[in-house]
Coordinates of C-alpha atoms and ligand atoms in Angstrom, one line a residue:
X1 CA 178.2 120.1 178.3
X2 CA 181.7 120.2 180.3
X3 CA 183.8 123.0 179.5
X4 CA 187.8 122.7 180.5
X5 CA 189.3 125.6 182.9
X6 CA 191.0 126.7 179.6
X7 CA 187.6 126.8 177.3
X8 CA 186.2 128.9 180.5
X9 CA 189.3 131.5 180.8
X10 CA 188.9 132.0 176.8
X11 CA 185.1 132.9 177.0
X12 CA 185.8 135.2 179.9
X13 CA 188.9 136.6 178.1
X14 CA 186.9 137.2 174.7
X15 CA 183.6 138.7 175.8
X16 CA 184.5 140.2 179.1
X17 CA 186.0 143.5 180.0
X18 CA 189.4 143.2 181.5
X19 CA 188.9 145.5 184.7
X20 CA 190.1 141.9 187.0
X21 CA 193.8 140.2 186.3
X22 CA 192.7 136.8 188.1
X23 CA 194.2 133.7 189.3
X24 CA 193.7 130.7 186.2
X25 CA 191.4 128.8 188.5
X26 CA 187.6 128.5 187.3
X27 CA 186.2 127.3 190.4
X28 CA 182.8 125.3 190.9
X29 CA 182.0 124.4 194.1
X30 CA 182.9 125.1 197.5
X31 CA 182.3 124.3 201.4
X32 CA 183.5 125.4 204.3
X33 CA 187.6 127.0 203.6
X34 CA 187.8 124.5 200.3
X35 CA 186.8 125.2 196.9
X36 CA 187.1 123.3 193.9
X37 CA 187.8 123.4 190.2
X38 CA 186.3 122.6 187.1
X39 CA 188.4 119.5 187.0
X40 CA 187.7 118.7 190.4
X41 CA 191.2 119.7 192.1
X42 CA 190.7 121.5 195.3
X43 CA 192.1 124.2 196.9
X44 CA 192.0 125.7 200.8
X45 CA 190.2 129.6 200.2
X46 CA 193.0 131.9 201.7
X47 CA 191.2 134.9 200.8
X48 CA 187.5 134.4 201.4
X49 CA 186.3 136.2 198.4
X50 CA 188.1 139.7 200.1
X51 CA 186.5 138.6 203.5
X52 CA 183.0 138.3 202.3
X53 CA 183.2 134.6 203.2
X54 CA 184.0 134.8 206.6
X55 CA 181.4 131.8 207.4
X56 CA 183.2 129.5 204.7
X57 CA 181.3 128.9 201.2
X58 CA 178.3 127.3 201.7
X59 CA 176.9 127.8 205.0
X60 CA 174.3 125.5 205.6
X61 CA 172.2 127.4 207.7
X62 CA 172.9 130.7 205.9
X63 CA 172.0 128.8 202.5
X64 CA 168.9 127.4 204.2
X65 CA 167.7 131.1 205.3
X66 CA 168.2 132.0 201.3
X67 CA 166.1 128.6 200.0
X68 CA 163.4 129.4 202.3
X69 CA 163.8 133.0 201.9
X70 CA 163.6 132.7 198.1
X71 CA 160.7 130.4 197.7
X72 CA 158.5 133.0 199.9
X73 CA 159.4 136.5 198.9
X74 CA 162.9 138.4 197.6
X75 CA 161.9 141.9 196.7
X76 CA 159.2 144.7 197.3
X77 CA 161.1 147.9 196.8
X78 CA 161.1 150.1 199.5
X79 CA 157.8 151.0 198.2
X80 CA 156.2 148.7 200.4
X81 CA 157.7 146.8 203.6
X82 CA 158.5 143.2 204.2
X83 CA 158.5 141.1 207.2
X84 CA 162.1 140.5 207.3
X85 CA 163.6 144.4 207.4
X86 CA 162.5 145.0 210.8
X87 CA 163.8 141.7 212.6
X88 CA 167.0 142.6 210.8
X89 CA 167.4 145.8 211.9
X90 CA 166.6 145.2 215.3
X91 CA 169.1 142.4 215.4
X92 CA 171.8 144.4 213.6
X93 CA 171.1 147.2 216.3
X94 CA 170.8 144.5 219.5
X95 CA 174.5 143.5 218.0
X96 CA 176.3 146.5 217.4
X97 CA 174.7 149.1 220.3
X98 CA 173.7 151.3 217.2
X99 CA 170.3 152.8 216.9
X100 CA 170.0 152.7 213.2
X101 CA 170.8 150.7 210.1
X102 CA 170.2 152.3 206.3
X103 CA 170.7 148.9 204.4
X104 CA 172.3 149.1 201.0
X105 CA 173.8 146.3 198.6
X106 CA 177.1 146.6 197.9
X107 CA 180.1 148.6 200.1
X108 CA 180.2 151.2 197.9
X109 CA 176.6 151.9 198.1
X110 CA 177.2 151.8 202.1
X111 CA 180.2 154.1 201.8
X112 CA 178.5 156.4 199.5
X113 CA 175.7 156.7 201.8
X114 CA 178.1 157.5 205.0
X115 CA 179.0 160.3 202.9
X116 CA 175.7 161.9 202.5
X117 CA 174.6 161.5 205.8
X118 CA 177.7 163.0 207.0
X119 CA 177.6 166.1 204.6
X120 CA 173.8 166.4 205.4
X121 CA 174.5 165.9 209.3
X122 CA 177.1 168.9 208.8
X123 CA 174.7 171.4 206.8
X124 CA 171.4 170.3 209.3
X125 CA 173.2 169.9 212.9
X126 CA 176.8 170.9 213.1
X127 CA 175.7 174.0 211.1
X128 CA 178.4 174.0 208.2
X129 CA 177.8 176.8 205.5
X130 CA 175.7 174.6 202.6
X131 CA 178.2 173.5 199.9
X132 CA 181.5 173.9 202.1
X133 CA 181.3 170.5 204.1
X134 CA 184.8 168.7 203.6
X135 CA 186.0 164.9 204.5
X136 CA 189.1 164.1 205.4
X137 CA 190.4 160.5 204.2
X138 CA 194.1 158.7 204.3
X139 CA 196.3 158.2 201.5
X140 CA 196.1 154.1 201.0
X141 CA 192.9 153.6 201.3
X142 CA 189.9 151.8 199.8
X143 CA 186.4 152.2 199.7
X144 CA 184.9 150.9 196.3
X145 CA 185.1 152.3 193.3
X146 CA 182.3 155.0 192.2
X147 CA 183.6 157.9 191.2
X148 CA 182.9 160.4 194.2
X149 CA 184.8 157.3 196.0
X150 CA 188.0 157.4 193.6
X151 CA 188.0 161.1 194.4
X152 CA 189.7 160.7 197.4
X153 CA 191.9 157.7 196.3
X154 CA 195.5 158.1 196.3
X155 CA 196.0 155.4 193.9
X156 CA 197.2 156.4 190.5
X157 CA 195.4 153.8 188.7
X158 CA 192.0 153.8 190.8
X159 CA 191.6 157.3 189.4
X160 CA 193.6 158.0 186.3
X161 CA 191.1 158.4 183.5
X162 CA 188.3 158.6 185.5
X163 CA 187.9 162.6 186.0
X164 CA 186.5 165.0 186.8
X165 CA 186.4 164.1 190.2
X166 CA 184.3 165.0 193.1
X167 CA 185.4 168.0 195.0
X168 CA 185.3 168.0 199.0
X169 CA 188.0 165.6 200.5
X170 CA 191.0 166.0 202.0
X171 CA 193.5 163.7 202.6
X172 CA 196.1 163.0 205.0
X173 CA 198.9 160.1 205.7
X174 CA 197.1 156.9 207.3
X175 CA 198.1 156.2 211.1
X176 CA 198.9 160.0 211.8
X177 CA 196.9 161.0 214.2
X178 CA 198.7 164.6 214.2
X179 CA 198.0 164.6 210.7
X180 CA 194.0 164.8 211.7
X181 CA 194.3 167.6 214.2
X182 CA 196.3 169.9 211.7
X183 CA 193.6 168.9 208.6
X184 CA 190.4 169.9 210.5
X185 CA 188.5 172.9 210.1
X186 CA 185.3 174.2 210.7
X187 CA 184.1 173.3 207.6
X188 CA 184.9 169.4 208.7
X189 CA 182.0 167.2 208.8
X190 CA 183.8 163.8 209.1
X191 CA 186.8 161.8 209.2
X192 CA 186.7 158.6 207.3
X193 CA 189.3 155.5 207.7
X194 CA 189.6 151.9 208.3
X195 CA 190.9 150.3 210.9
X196 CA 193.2 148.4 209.5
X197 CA 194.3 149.0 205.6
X198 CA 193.0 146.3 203.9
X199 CA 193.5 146.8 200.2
X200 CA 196.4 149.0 200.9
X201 CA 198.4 146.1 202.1
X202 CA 197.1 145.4 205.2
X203 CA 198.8 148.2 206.6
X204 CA 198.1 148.3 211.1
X205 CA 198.2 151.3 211.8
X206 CA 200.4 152.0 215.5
X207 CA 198.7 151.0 219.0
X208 CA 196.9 153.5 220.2
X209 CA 195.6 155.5 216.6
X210 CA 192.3 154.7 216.7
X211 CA 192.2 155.8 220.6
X212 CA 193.5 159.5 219.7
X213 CA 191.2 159.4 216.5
X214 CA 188.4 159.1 218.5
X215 CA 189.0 162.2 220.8
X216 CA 190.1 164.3 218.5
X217 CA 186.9 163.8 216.5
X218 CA 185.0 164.1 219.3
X219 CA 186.4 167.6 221.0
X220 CA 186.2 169.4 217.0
X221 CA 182.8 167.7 216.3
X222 CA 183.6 165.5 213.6
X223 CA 182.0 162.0 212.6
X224 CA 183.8 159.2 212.6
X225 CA 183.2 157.1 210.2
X226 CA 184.9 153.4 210.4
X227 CA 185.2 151.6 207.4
X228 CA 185.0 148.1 208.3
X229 CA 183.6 146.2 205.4
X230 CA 186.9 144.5 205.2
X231 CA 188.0 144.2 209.2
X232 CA 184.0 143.8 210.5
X233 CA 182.4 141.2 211.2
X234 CA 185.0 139.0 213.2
X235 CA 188.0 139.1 210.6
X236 CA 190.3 140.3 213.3
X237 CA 189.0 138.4 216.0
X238 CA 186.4 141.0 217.2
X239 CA 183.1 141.9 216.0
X240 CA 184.7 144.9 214.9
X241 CA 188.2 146.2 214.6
X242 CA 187.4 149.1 216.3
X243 CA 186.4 147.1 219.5
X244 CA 190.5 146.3 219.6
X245 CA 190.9 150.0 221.1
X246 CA 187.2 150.2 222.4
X247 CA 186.8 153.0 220.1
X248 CA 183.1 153.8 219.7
X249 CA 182.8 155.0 215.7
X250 CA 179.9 157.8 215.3
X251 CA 179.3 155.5 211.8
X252 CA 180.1 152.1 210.4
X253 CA 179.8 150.6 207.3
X254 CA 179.5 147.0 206.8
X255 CA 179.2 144.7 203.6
X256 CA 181.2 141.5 202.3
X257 CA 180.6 139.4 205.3
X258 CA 177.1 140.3 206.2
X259 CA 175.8 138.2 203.8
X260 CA 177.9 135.0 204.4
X261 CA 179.1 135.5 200.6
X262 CA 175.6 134.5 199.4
X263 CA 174.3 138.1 198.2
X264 CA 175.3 141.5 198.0
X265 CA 174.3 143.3 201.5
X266 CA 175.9 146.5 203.1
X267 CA 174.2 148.6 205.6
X268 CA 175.5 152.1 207.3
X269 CA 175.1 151.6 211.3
X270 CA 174.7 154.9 213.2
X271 CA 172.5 157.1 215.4
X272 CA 169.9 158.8 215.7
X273 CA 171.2 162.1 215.5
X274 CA 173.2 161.1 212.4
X275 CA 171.0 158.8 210.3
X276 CA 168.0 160.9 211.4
X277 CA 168.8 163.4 208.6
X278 CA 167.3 161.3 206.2
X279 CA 164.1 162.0 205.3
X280 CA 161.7 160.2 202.9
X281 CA 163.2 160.7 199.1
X282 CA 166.8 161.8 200.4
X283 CA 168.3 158.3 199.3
X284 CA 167.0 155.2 198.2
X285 CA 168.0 151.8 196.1
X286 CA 165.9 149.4 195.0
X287 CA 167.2 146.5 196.4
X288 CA 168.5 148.1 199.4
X289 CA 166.8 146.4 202.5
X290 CA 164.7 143.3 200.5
X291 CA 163.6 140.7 202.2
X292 CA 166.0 138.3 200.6
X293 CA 169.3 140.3 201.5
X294 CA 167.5 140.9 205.0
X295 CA 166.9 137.2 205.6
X296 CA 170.5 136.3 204.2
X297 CA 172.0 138.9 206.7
X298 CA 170.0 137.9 209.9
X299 CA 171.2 134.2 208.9
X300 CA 175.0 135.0 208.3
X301 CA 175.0 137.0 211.7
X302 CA 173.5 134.5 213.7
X303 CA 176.0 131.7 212.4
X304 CA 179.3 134.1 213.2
X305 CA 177.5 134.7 216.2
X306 CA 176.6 131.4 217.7
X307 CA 179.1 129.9 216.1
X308 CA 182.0 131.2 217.9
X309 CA 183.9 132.4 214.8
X310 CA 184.9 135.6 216.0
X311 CA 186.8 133.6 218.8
X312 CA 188.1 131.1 216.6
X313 CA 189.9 134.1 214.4
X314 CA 191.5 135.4 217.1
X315 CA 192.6 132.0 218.4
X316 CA 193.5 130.8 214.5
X317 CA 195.0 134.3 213.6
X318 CA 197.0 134.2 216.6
X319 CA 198.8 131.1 215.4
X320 CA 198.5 131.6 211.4
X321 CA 200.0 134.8 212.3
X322 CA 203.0 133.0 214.7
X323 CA 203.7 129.9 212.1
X324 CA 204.1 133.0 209.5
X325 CA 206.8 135.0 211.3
X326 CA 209.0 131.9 212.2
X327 CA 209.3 131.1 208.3
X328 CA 212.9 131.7 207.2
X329 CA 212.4 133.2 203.8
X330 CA 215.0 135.4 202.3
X331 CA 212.1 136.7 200.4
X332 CA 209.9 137.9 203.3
X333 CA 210.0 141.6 204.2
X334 CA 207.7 142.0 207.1
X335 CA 204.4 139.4 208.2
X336 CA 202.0 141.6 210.4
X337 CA 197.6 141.7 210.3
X338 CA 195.3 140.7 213.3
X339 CA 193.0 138.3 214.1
X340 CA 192.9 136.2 210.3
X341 CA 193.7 139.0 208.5
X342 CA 197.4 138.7 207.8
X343 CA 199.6 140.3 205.2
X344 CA 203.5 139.1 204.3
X345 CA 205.2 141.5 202.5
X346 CA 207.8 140.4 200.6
X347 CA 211.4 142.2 199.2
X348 CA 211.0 144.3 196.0
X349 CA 213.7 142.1 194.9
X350 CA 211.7 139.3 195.4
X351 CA 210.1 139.3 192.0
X352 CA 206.1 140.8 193.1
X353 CA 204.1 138.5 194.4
X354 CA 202.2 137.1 191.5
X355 CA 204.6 134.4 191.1
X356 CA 204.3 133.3 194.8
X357 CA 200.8 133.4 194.3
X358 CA 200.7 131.5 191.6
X359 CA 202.9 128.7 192.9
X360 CA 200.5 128.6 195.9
X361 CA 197.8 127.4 193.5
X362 CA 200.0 124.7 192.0
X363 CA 199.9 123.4 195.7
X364 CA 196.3 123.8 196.7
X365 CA 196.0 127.4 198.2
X366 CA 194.4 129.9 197.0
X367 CA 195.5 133.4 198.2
X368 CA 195.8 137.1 196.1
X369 CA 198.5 139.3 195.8
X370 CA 197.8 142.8 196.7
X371 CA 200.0 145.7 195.4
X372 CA 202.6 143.8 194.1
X373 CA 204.4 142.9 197.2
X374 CA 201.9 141.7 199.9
X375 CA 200.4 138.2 199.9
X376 CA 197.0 138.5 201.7
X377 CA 196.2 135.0 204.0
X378 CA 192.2 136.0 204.9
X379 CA 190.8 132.0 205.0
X380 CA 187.4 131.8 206.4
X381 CA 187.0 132.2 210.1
X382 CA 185.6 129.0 210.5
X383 CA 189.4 127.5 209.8
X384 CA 190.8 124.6 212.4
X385 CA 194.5 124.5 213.8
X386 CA 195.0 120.8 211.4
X387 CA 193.7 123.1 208.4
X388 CA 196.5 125.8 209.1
X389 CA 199.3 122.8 209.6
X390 CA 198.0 121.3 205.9
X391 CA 198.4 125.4 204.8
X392 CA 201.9 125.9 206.5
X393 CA 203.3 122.9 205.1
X394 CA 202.7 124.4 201.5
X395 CA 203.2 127.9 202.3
X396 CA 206.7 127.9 203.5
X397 CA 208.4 125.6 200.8
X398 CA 206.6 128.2 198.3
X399 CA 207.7 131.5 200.6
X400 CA 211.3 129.8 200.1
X401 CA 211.6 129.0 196.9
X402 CA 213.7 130.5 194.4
Ligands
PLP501 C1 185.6 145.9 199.6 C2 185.6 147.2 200.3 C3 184.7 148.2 200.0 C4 183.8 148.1 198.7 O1 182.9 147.1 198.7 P1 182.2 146.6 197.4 O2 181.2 145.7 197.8 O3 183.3 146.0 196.5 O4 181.7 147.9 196.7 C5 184.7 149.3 200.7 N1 185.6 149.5 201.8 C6 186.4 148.5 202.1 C7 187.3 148.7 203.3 C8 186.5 147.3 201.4 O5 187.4 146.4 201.7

């Protein structure tokens, strides 16, 4: 039995809850930066399900690890071990100059378990009275969508209904480094923020931020904790954003792309010192760490790896990112990102950016607007210089129109 795209979009409307406003497109297959519809029309994937596909859909080796992976073993529990966990977190560790992984599922989870090892660091090391330890977070961010996470949201609608919220954050404008300084305390256990904004608009913050970040944390004895489920893993043409200013965070969380887009894996990347705090019983998730999402994650690193995709980002971005700027669009407000993660803002008179979105789907490209006025262009990293000439020819007839 074939359903239509409409017959599909009526079952999801009818039994689903609404928390989603997506594109009309019921997609069925895809490979590599194209996916395809129901009725078989295809599109080029200019937002990599929010930079969780940064291999492309389908990877072949990546699947291969999951076939092989899933006809052998996919969960224990972390009652028992597996004979995947280790080899992925010594290959996680090898890449990133950590000394720990905690391996969770989705970023949430990850960002919810920085958290607690940063409050616990602060009672257990940096000797913060118990119950006093604050976080300080920017206005704009995202970092999922539990509720201690919404707490220190600044956006109206992440939050509004969802109270009481959890106490102990502090926020302060994104890119102020000043801002930091003036917000610590003694009571300050970490400092959380993303290197570049990316559900706030893919919002750089100025040359130079992450730099001063860095020190100031360091002289008042304050984590850092990098965000970079959105910006890791290559997106910006480095493993992580971070590496841009060689800034060194004291925690990273990683998710989306770790899996290759074929299973939910985060994981929290820190040191001893830090992640030692946990002791048997402190956290814990079932699926956190199983052998499938292990074997999934040691397969979608090696591919960005070996691969060369965090080259080819910076070398695509680099040009996306030029062929962008020089379109002549009355429309276009600003057209900034790094590496393939590239934002144009548009005029608030331009009409939101649904429309443009939507018009971009009429021609075979599939990209998100995100708060109202910014069209995101994330394609996988694996994309070629022809593939962004086939894109631009779409995109700037549908930047100008009217
Ligand atoms: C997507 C995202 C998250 C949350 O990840 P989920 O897997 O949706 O829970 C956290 N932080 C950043 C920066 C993200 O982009």
């Amino acid at each position: 039995m074939h359903l239509s795209s409409a017959e599909l979009i009526a079952l999801e409307e009818r039994y689903g809850a609404h928390n989603y406003h997506p594109l009309d497109v019921v997609l069925s297959r895809g490979e590599g930066v194209w996916v395809w519809d129901v009725e078989g029309q295809r599109y080029l994937d200019c937002l990599s399900a929010y930079s969780a596909l940064n291999q492309g859909h389908n990877h072949p080796r990546i699947r291969q690890a999951l076939i092989e992976q899933a006809s052998r073993l996919t969960l224990t529990s972390r009652a028992f071990r597996n004979d995947q966990l280790g080899l992925f977190y010594q290959e996680l560790c090898e890449l990133t100059g950590y000394e720990m992984v905690l391996p969770m599922n989705t970023g949430a989870e990850a960002v919810e378990t920085a958290l607690k090892a940063a409050r616990k660091w602060g009672y257990e090391v940096k000797g913060v009275p118990d119950g006093q330890a604050e976080i300080i977070a920017c206005t704009g961010n995202f970092a999922g969508r539990t509720i201690t996470i919404i707490s220190f949201s600044s956006e109206p609608q992440y939050r509004a209904g969802f109270g009481p919220y959890t106490p102990g954050f502090k926020l302060i404008p994104y890119g102020d480094a000043d801002a930091l300084e003036a917000a610590i305390t003694p009571n300050t256990v970490a400092f959380i923020v993303e290197p570049i904004q990316g559900e706030g608009g893919v919002i750089v913050p100025p040359a130079g931020y992450l730099h001063r970040v860095r020190e100031i944390c360091s002289r008042h004895n304050v984590l850092l904790i990098a965000d970079e489920i959105q910006t890791g893993l290559g997106r910006t043409g480095r493993l992580f954003a971070c590496d841009h200013e060689n800034v060194r965070p004291d925690m990273i969380t990683i998710g989306k792309a770790l899996s290759g887009g074929f299973y939910p894996v985060s994981a929290v990347l820190s040191d001893r010192e830090v992640l030692g705090v946990f002791r048997p019983g402190d956290h814990g998730s079932t699926f956190g760490g199983n052998p499938l999402a292990a074997a999934v994650g040691r397969a979608a690193l090696r591919a960005l790896i070996e691969e060369g995709m965090i080259e080819n980002a910076a070398l695509m971005g680099e040009y996306f990112l030029e062929q962008l700027a020089e379109i002549n669009s009355p429309h276009v407000k600003e057209v900034r990102g790094k590496g393939l993660m590239i934002g144009v803002e548009l005029k608030p008179e331009a009409g939101g950016a649904r429309r443009f979105c939507e018009a971009l789907q009429e021609n075979g490209i599939l990209a998100k607007e995100t708060h109202r006025h910014i069209i995101r262009f994330a394609p996988p990293l694996i994309i070629t210089r022809e593939q962004i000439d086939w894109a631009m020819e779409r995109i700037r007839p549908v930047l100008c129109m009217k």
